[in-house]
Amino acid sequence: QQQVKQSPQSLIVQKGGISIINCAYENTAFDYFPWYQQFPGKGPALLIAIRPDVSEKKEGRFTISFNKSAKQFSLHIMDSQPGDSATYFCAAGWGKLQFGAGTQVVVTP
Amino acid sequence: DAGITQSPRYKITETGRQVTLMCHQTWSHSYMFWYRQDLGHGLRLIYYSAAADITDKGEVPDGYVVSRSKTENFPLTLESATRSQTSVYFCATRDYNEQFFGPGTRLTVL
């Protein structure tokens, strides 16, 4: 069973717009919540991560919002650029990671 | 400074054959992982290793075997390949919490 559920499966956003991807987890023991970015033909690479003692973390145009009580976290990509077109995976865990199914983001010019 | 290398990058094999996917790291990270990536499933953990000679099952270990005699190498063997094992396989290492992924091996089982 998938312990981390990610939505949407795909999204299309115009250049300059905001992309929002949501994830929900089940295991309250999870203490590390990363987002990975993957380009076609490449391995995933860490984009940004958060721990449950923080409700928000921002790095450049990327922000994680974390809601511990709801067991949900989300990735916001501000001012989306064509170079952000990729597949994004959320994950959760405490050593081993459980990954979401992925969201394919397409940013149109 | 390659980090993680995987070989081969592409492999086509037939049902019932044994296949070994290689993973090599140039760091000395203790933890290494094998994942498979399938559309709609994200990345699923097959096996992981905490150190040389220490391995453990992940979420989908059936049909796979691993070994780790040296810290830098973590081969994954499909003892008798099946069509359901057609996938993209990623090796990863971990430094503190961050996992670093290799470029992947695309395996097709006919």
PDB file of C-alpha atoms in Angstrom:
ATOM      1  CA  GLN A   1       0.000   0.000   0.000  1.00  0.00           C
ATOM      2  CA  GLN A   2       1.225   3.460  -0.819  1.00  0.00           C
ATOM      3  CA  GLN A   3       1.916   5.390   2.355  1.00  0.00           C
ATOM      4  CA  VAL A   4       2.506   8.657   0.521  1.00  0.00           C
ATOM      5  CA  LYS A   5      -0.198   9.877  -1.840  1.00  0.00           C
ATOM      6  CA  GLN A   6       0.647  12.620  -4.327  1.00  0.00           C
ATOM      7  CA  SER A   7      -1.600  14.768  -6.504  1.00  0.00           C
ATOM      8  CA  PRO A   8      -2.130  15.825  -9.199  1.00  0.00           C
ATOM      9  CA  GLN A   9      -0.583  13.300 -11.598  1.00  0.00           C
ATOM     10  CA  SER A  10       0.186  16.089 -14.012  1.00  0.00           C
ATOM     11  CA  LEU A  11      -0.270  19.803 -14.386  1.00  0.00           C
ATOM     12  CA  ILE A  12       0.277  22.441 -17.013  1.00  0.00           C
ATOM     13  CA  VAL A  13       1.103  25.973 -15.953  1.00  0.00           C
ATOM     14  CA  GLN A  14       1.966  29.091 -17.898  1.00  0.00           C
ATOM     15  CA  LYS A  15       5.329  30.755 -17.514  1.00  0.00           C
ATOM     16  CA  GLY A  16       5.207  33.014 -14.488  1.00  0.00           C
ATOM     17  CA  GLY A  17       2.400  31.056 -12.850  1.00  0.00           C
ATOM     18  CA  ILE A  18       2.350  29.056  -9.627  1.00  0.00           C
ATOM     19  CA  SER A  19       2.591  25.259  -9.581  1.00  0.00           C
ATOM     20  CA  ILE A  20       1.212  23.481  -6.524  1.00  0.00           C
ATOM     21  CA  ILE A  21       1.711  19.792  -5.770  1.00  0.00           C
ATOM     22  CA  ASN A  22       0.201  18.107  -2.747  1.00  0.00           C
ATOM     23  CA  CYS A  23       1.177  15.055  -0.731  1.00  0.00           C
ATOM     24  CA  ALA A  24      -0.414  13.203   2.165  1.00  0.00           C
ATOM     25  CA  TYR A  25       1.259  10.661   4.401  1.00  0.00           C
ATOM     26  CA  GLU A  26       0.015   8.145   6.935  1.00  0.00           C
ATOM     27  CA  ASN A  27       2.863   7.269   9.253  1.00  0.00           C
ATOM     28  CA  THR A  28       3.215   9.809  12.056  1.00  0.00           C
ATOM     29  CA  ALA A  29       6.733   8.501  12.763  1.00  0.00           C
ATOM     30  CA  PHE A  30       8.018  10.040   9.530  1.00  0.00           C
ATOM     31  CA  ASP A  31      10.384  12.904  10.326  1.00  0.00           C
ATOM     32  CA  TYR A  32      11.854  13.934   6.990  1.00  0.00           C
ATOM     33  CA  PHE A  33       9.912  15.208   3.981  1.00  0.00           C
ATOM     34  CA  PRO A  34      11.932  15.875   0.811  1.00  0.00           C
ATOM     35  CA  TRP A  35      10.914  16.820  -2.691  1.00  0.00           C
ATOM     36  CA  TYR A  36      12.869  15.451  -5.636  1.00  0.00           C
ATOM     37  CA  GLN A  37      13.030  16.800  -9.187  1.00  0.00           C
ATOM     38  CA  GLN A  38      13.626  14.480 -12.115  1.00  0.00           C
ATOM     39  CA  PHE A  39      14.367  15.376 -15.728  1.00  0.00           C
ATOM     40  CA  PRO A  40      13.855  12.809 -18.519  1.00  0.00           C
ATOM     41  CA  GLY A  41      16.642  10.250 -18.656  1.00  0.00           C
ATOM     42  CA  LYS A  42      18.130  11.375 -15.340  1.00  0.00           C
ATOM     43  CA  GLY A  43      17.964  10.230 -11.769  1.00  0.00           C
ATOM     44  CA  PRO A  44      15.939  12.212  -9.219  1.00  0.00           C
ATOM     45  CA  ALA A  45      17.769  15.031  -7.447  1.00  0.00           C
ATOM     46  CA  LEU A  46      16.918  16.615  -4.112  1.00  0.00           C
ATOM     47  CA  LEU A  47      15.138  19.941  -4.552  1.00  0.00           C
ATOM     48  CA  ILE A  48      14.131  20.951  -1.044  1.00  0.00           C
ATOM     49  CA  ALA A  49      13.293  19.186   2.234  1.00  0.00           C
ATOM     50  CA  ILE A  50      11.576  19.948   5.524  1.00  0.00           C
ATOM     51  CA  ARG A  51      11.341  18.487   9.006  1.00  0.00           C
ATOM     52  CA  PRO A  52       8.052  18.364  10.948  1.00  0.00           C
ATOM     53  CA  ASP A  53       9.076  21.000  13.498  1.00  0.00           C
ATOM     54  CA  VAL A  54       8.815  23.679  10.786  1.00  0.00           C
ATOM     55  CA  SER A  55       5.623  24.706   8.959  1.00  0.00           C
ATOM     56  CA  GLU A  56       7.259  26.282   5.932  1.00  0.00           C
ATOM     57  CA  LYS A  57      10.606  26.332   4.171  1.00  0.00           C
ATOM     58  CA  LYS A  58      11.560  28.475   1.214  1.00  0.00           C
ATOM     59  CA  GLU A  59      14.501  28.160  -1.139  1.00  0.00           C
ATOM     60  CA  GLY A  60      14.413  30.592  -4.014  1.00  0.00           C
ATOM     61  CA  ARG A  61      11.205  30.047  -5.984  1.00  0.00           C
ATOM     62  CA  PHE A  62      10.446  26.748  -4.224  1.00  0.00           C
ATOM     63  CA  THR A  63       8.474  26.550  -0.975  1.00  0.00           C
ATOM     64  CA  ILE A  64       7.353  23.591   1.116  1.00  0.00           C
ATOM     65  CA  SER A  65       4.299  24.047   3.304  1.00  0.00           C
ATOM     66  CA  PHE A  66       3.851  21.437   6.032  1.00  0.00           C
ATOM     67  CA  ASN A  67       0.721  20.678   8.052  1.00  0.00           C
ATOM     68  CA  LYS A  68       1.561  18.133  10.737  1.00  0.00           C
ATOM     69  CA  SER A  69      -1.964  17.784  12.130  1.00  0.00           C
ATOM     70  CA  ALA A  70      -3.404  17.076   8.679  1.00  0.00           C
ATOM     71  CA  LYS A  71      -0.410  14.913   7.706  1.00  0.00           C
ATOM     72  CA  GLN A  72      -0.044  16.857   4.487  1.00  0.00           C
ATOM     73  CA  PHE A  73       2.694  18.812   2.784  1.00  0.00           C
ATOM     74  CA  SER A  74       2.913  20.647  -0.486  1.00  0.00           C
ATOM     75  CA  LEU A  75       5.395  22.116  -2.934  1.00  0.00           C
ATOM     76  CA  HIS A  76       4.807  25.540  -4.405  1.00  0.00           C
ATOM     77  CA  ILE A  77       6.809  26.653  -7.422  1.00  0.00           C
ATOM     78  CA  MET A  78       6.527  30.398  -7.789  1.00  0.00           C
ATOM     79  CA  ASP A  79       7.134  32.244 -11.080  1.00  0.00           C
ATOM     80  CA  SER A  80       7.301  28.905 -12.919  1.00  0.00           C
ATOM     81  CA  GLN A  81       9.830  28.757 -15.763  1.00  0.00           C
ATOM     82  CA  PRO A  82      10.070  26.393 -18.772  1.00  0.00           C
ATOM     83  CA  GLY A  83      13.222  24.945 -17.184  1.00  0.00           C
ATOM     84  CA  ASP A  84      11.056  23.769 -14.266  1.00  0.00           C
ATOM     85  CA  SER A  85       9.314  21.296 -16.581  1.00  0.00           C
ATOM     86  CA  ALA A  86      10.097  17.977 -14.916  1.00  0.00           C
ATOM     87  CA  THR A  87       8.606  15.248 -12.766  1.00  0.00           C
ATOM     88  CA  TYR A  88       8.411  16.013  -9.076  1.00  0.00           C
ATOM     89  CA  PHE A  89       8.286  13.400  -6.335  1.00  0.00           C
ATOM     90  CA  CYS A  90       7.440  13.923  -2.717  1.00  0.00           C
ATOM     91  CA  ALA A  91       8.799  11.486  -0.163  1.00  0.00           C
ATOM     92  CA  ALA A  92       8.551  10.841   3.544  1.00  0.00           C
ATOM     93  CA  GLY A  93      10.429   8.700   6.000  1.00  0.00           C
ATOM     94  CA  TRP A  94      12.983   8.494   8.762  1.00  0.00           C
ATOM     95  CA  GLY A  95      15.878   6.797   6.980  1.00  0.00           C
ATOM     96  CA  LYS A  96      14.211   4.794   4.327  1.00  0.00           C
ATOM     97  CA  LEU A  97      11.935   6.913   2.179  1.00  0.00           C
ATOM     98  CA  GLN A  98       8.445   6.257   0.847  1.00  0.00           C
ATOM     99  CA  PHE A  99       7.882   8.072  -2.437  1.00  0.00           C
ATOM    100  CA  GLY A 100       4.737   9.490  -3.956  1.00  0.00           C
ATOM    101  CA  ALA A 101       3.743   8.480  -7.494  1.00  0.00           C
ATOM    102  CA  GLY A 102       5.070  11.673  -9.043  1.00  0.00           C
ATOM    103  CA  THR A 103       3.675  14.770 -10.762  1.00  0.00           C
ATOM    104  CA  GLN A 104       4.659  15.721 -14.282  1.00  0.00           C
ATOM    105  CA  VAL A 105       4.847  19.511 -14.527  1.00  0.00           C
ATOM    106  CA  VAL A 106       4.845  21.244 -17.909  1.00  0.00           C
ATOM    107  CA  VAL A 107       5.505  24.986 -18.005  1.00  0.00           C
ATOM    108  CA  THR A 108       4.363  26.572 -21.258  1.00  0.00           C
ATOM    109  CA  PRO A 109       6.118  29.666 -22.660  1.00  0.00           C
TER     110      PRO A 109
ATOM    111  CA  ASP B   1      34.240  12.831  -9.778  1.00  0.00           C
ATOM    112  CA  ALA B   2      31.385  10.622 -10.986  1.00  0.00           C
ATOM    113  CA  GLY B   3      29.487  10.120  -7.688  1.00  0.00           C
ATOM    114  CA  ILE B   4      27.289   7.193  -8.582  1.00  0.00           C
ATOM    115  CA  THR B   5      27.593   5.178 -11.743  1.00  0.00           C
ATOM    116  CA  GLN B   6      25.274   2.458 -12.946  1.00  0.00           C
ATOM    117  CA  SER B   7      25.910  -0.115 -15.630  1.00  0.00           C
ATOM    118  CA  PRO B   8      24.650  -1.024 -18.046  1.00  0.00           C
ATOM    119  CA  ARG B   9      22.488   1.998 -18.818  1.00  0.00           C
ATOM    120  CA  TYR B  10      20.236  -0.072 -21.086  1.00  0.00           C
ATOM    121  CA  LYS B  11      19.631  -3.800 -21.088  1.00  0.00           C
ATOM    122  CA  ILE B  12      17.322  -6.081 -23.014  1.00  0.00           C
ATOM    123  CA  THR B  13      17.009  -9.644 -21.831  1.00  0.00           C
ATOM    124  CA  GLU B  14      14.678 -12.592 -22.096  1.00  0.00           C
ATOM    125  CA  THR B  15      12.370 -14.169 -19.565  1.00  0.00           C
ATOM    126  CA  GLY B  16      14.188 -16.628 -17.333  1.00  0.00           C
ATOM    127  CA  ARG B  17      17.679 -15.208 -17.795  1.00  0.00           C
ATOM    128  CA  GLN B  18      19.820 -13.953 -14.938  1.00  0.00           C
ATOM    129  CA  VAL B  19      20.697 -10.268 -15.071  1.00  0.00           C
ATOM    130  CA  THR B  20      22.997  -8.242 -12.816  1.00  0.00           C
ATOM    131  CA  LEU B  21      22.801  -4.479 -12.565  1.00  0.00           C
ATOM    132  CA  MET B  22      25.879  -2.777 -11.215  1.00  0.00           C
ATOM    133  CA  CYS B  23      26.110   0.254  -8.937  1.00  0.00           C
ATOM    134  CA  HIS B  24      29.325   1.960  -7.898  1.00  0.00           C
ATOM    135  CA  GLN B  25      29.875   5.047  -5.718  1.00  0.00           C
ATOM    136  CA  THR B  26      33.037   7.132  -5.470  1.00  0.00           C
ATOM    137  CA  TRP B  27      32.062   8.484  -2.064  1.00  0.00           C
ATOM    138  CA  SER B  28      32.122   6.314   1.051  1.00  0.00           C
ATOM    139  CA  HIS B  29      28.465   6.607   1.975  1.00  0.00           C
ATOM    140  CA  SER B  30      27.391   3.787   4.252  1.00  0.00           C
ATOM    141  CA  TYR B  31      23.838   3.459   3.017  1.00  0.00           C
ATOM    142  CA  MET B  32      22.989   2.307  -0.489  1.00  0.00           C
ATOM    143  CA  PHE B  33      19.578   1.629  -2.023  1.00  0.00           C
ATOM    144  CA  TRP B  34      17.992   0.025  -5.060  1.00  0.00           C
ATOM    145  CA  TYR B  35      14.695   1.374  -6.381  1.00  0.00           C
ATOM    146  CA  ARG B  36      12.546   0.562  -9.349  1.00  0.00           C
ATOM    147  CA  GLN B  37      10.558   3.289 -11.087  1.00  0.00           C
ATOM    148  CA  ASP B  38       7.303   2.469 -12.823  1.00  0.00           C
ATOM    149  CA  LEU B  39       4.668   4.845 -14.135  1.00  0.00           C
ATOM    150  CA  GLY B  40       2.027   5.461 -11.504  1.00  0.00           C
ATOM    151  CA  HIS B  41       4.099   3.957  -8.703  1.00  0.00           C
ATOM    152  CA  GLY B  42       6.876   6.441  -8.238  1.00  0.00           C
ATOM    153  CA  LEU B  43      10.007   4.917  -6.768  1.00  0.00           C
ATOM    154  CA  ARG B  44       9.688   1.678  -4.850  1.00  0.00           C
ATOM    155  CA  LEU B  45      12.473   0.365  -2.645  1.00  0.00           C
ATOM    156  CA  ILE B  46      13.749  -3.103  -3.555  1.00  0.00           C
ATOM    157  CA  TYR B  47      16.684  -3.594  -1.170  1.00  0.00           C
ATOM    158  CA  TYR B  48      18.976  -1.427   0.871  1.00  0.00           C
ATOM    159  CA  SER B  49      22.274  -1.794   2.658  1.00  0.00           C
ATOM    160  CA  ALA B  50      23.490  -0.039   5.780  1.00  0.00           C
ATOM    161  CA  ALA B  51      27.134  -1.098   5.309  1.00  0.00           C
ATOM    162  CA  ALA B  52      29.253  -3.779   3.687  1.00  0.00           C
ATOM    163  CA  ASP B  53      27.769  -7.228   4.353  1.00  0.00           C
ATOM    164  CA  ILE B  54      24.555  -5.731   5.796  1.00  0.00           C
ATOM    165  CA  THR B  55      21.505  -5.795   3.531  1.00  0.00           C
ATOM    166  CA  ASP B  56      17.766  -5.744   4.098  1.00  0.00           C
ATOM    167  CA  LYS B  57      14.559  -6.032   2.123  1.00  0.00           C
ATOM    168  CA  GLY B  58      12.540  -3.068   0.993  1.00  0.00           C
ATOM    169  CA  GLU B  59       8.993  -2.839  -0.264  1.00  0.00           C
ATOM    170  CA  VAL B  60       9.294  -5.062  -3.374  1.00  0.00           C
ATOM    171  CA  PRO B  61      12.179  -7.551  -2.892  1.00  0.00           C
ATOM    172  CA  ASP B  62      10.702 -10.671  -4.517  1.00  0.00           C
ATOM    173  CA  GLY B  63      12.735 -11.907  -7.487  1.00  0.00           C
ATOM    174  CA  TYR B  64      15.807  -9.852  -6.617  1.00  0.00           C
ATOM    175  CA  VAL B  65      19.071 -10.611  -4.823  1.00  0.00           C
ATOM    176  CA  VAL B  66      21.709  -8.165  -3.595  1.00  0.00           C
ATOM    177  CA  SER B  67      25.167  -8.377  -2.132  1.00  0.00           C
ATOM    178  CA  ARG B  68      27.608  -5.846  -0.770  1.00  0.00           C
ATOM    179  CA  SER B  69      31.107  -7.132  -0.225  1.00  0.00           C
ATOM    180  CA  LYS B  70      32.661  -3.660  -0.621  1.00  0.00           C
ATOM    181  CA  THR B  71      31.334  -0.302   0.545  1.00  0.00           C
ATOM    182  CA  GLU B  72      31.492   1.181  -2.940  1.00  0.00           C
ATOM    183  CA  ASN B  73      29.606  -1.526  -4.856  1.00  0.00           C
ATOM    184  CA  PHE B  74      26.022  -2.716  -4.553  1.00  0.00           C
ATOM    185  CA  PRO B  75      24.991  -5.070  -7.378  1.00  0.00           C
ATOM    186  CA  LEU B  76      21.379  -6.103  -7.939  1.00  0.00           C
ATOM    187  CA  THR B  77      20.676  -9.495  -9.498  1.00  0.00           C
ATOM    188  CA  LEU B  78      17.476 -10.708 -11.082  1.00  0.00           C
ATOM    189  CA  GLU B  79      17.901 -14.463 -10.759  1.00  0.00           C
ATOM    190  CA  SER B  80      15.253 -15.391 -13.329  1.00  0.00           C
ATOM    191  CA  ALA B  81      13.926 -12.294 -15.070  1.00  0.00           C
ATOM    192  CA  THR B  82      10.182 -11.890 -15.621  1.00  0.00           C
ATOM    193  CA  ARG B  83       8.297  -9.409 -17.812  1.00  0.00           C
ATOM    194  CA  SER B  84       6.977  -7.682 -14.689  1.00  0.00           C
ATOM    195  CA  GLN B  85      10.559  -6.703 -13.872  1.00  0.00           C
ATOM    196  CA  THR B  86      10.710  -4.464 -16.942  1.00  0.00           C
ATOM    197  CA  SER B  87      11.416  -1.107 -15.326  1.00  0.00           C
ATOM    198  CA  VAL B  88      13.927   1.641 -14.755  1.00  0.00           C
ATOM    199  CA  TYR B  89      16.229   0.805 -11.851  1.00  0.00           C
ATOM    200  CA  PHE B  90      17.927   3.459  -9.742  1.00  0.00           C
ATOM    201  CA  CYS B  91      20.721   3.026  -7.277  1.00  0.00           C
ATOM    202  CA  ALA B  92      21.125   5.637  -4.545  1.00  0.00           C
ATOM    203  CA  THR B  93      23.379   6.439  -1.623  1.00  0.00           C
ATOM    204  CA  ARG B  94      22.583   8.422   1.486  1.00  0.00           C
ATOM    205  CA  ASP B  95      24.590  11.076   3.259  1.00  0.00           C
ATOM    206  CA  TYR B  96      22.829  12.161   6.459  1.00  0.00           C
ATOM    207  CA  ASN B  97      19.231  12.409   5.193  1.00  0.00           C
ATOM    208  CA  GLU B  98      19.862  13.277   1.568  1.00  0.00           C
ATOM    209  CA  GLN B  99      19.739  10.512  -1.008  1.00  0.00           C
ATOM    210  CA  PHE B 100      21.823  10.785  -4.180  1.00  0.00           C
ATOM    211  CA  PHE B 101      20.601   8.881  -7.213  1.00  0.00           C
ATOM    212  CA  GLY B 102      22.492   7.350 -10.079  1.00  0.00           C
ATOM    213  CA  PRO B 103      21.487   7.843 -13.730  1.00  0.00           C
ATOM    214  CA  GLY B 104      19.425   4.650 -13.851  1.00  0.00           C
ATOM    215  CA  THR B 105      19.346   1.423 -15.856  1.00  0.00           C
ATOM    216  CA  ARG B 106      16.466   0.826 -18.233  1.00  0.00           C
ATOM    217  CA  LEU B 107      15.767  -2.903 -18.253  1.00  0.00           C
ATOM    218  CA  THR B 108      13.436  -4.587 -20.732  1.00  0.00           C
ATOM    219  CA  VAL B 109      12.482  -8.227 -20.252  1.00  0.00           C
ATOM    220  CA  LEU B 110      11.027  -9.835 -23.367  1.00  0.00           C
TER     221      LEU B 110
END
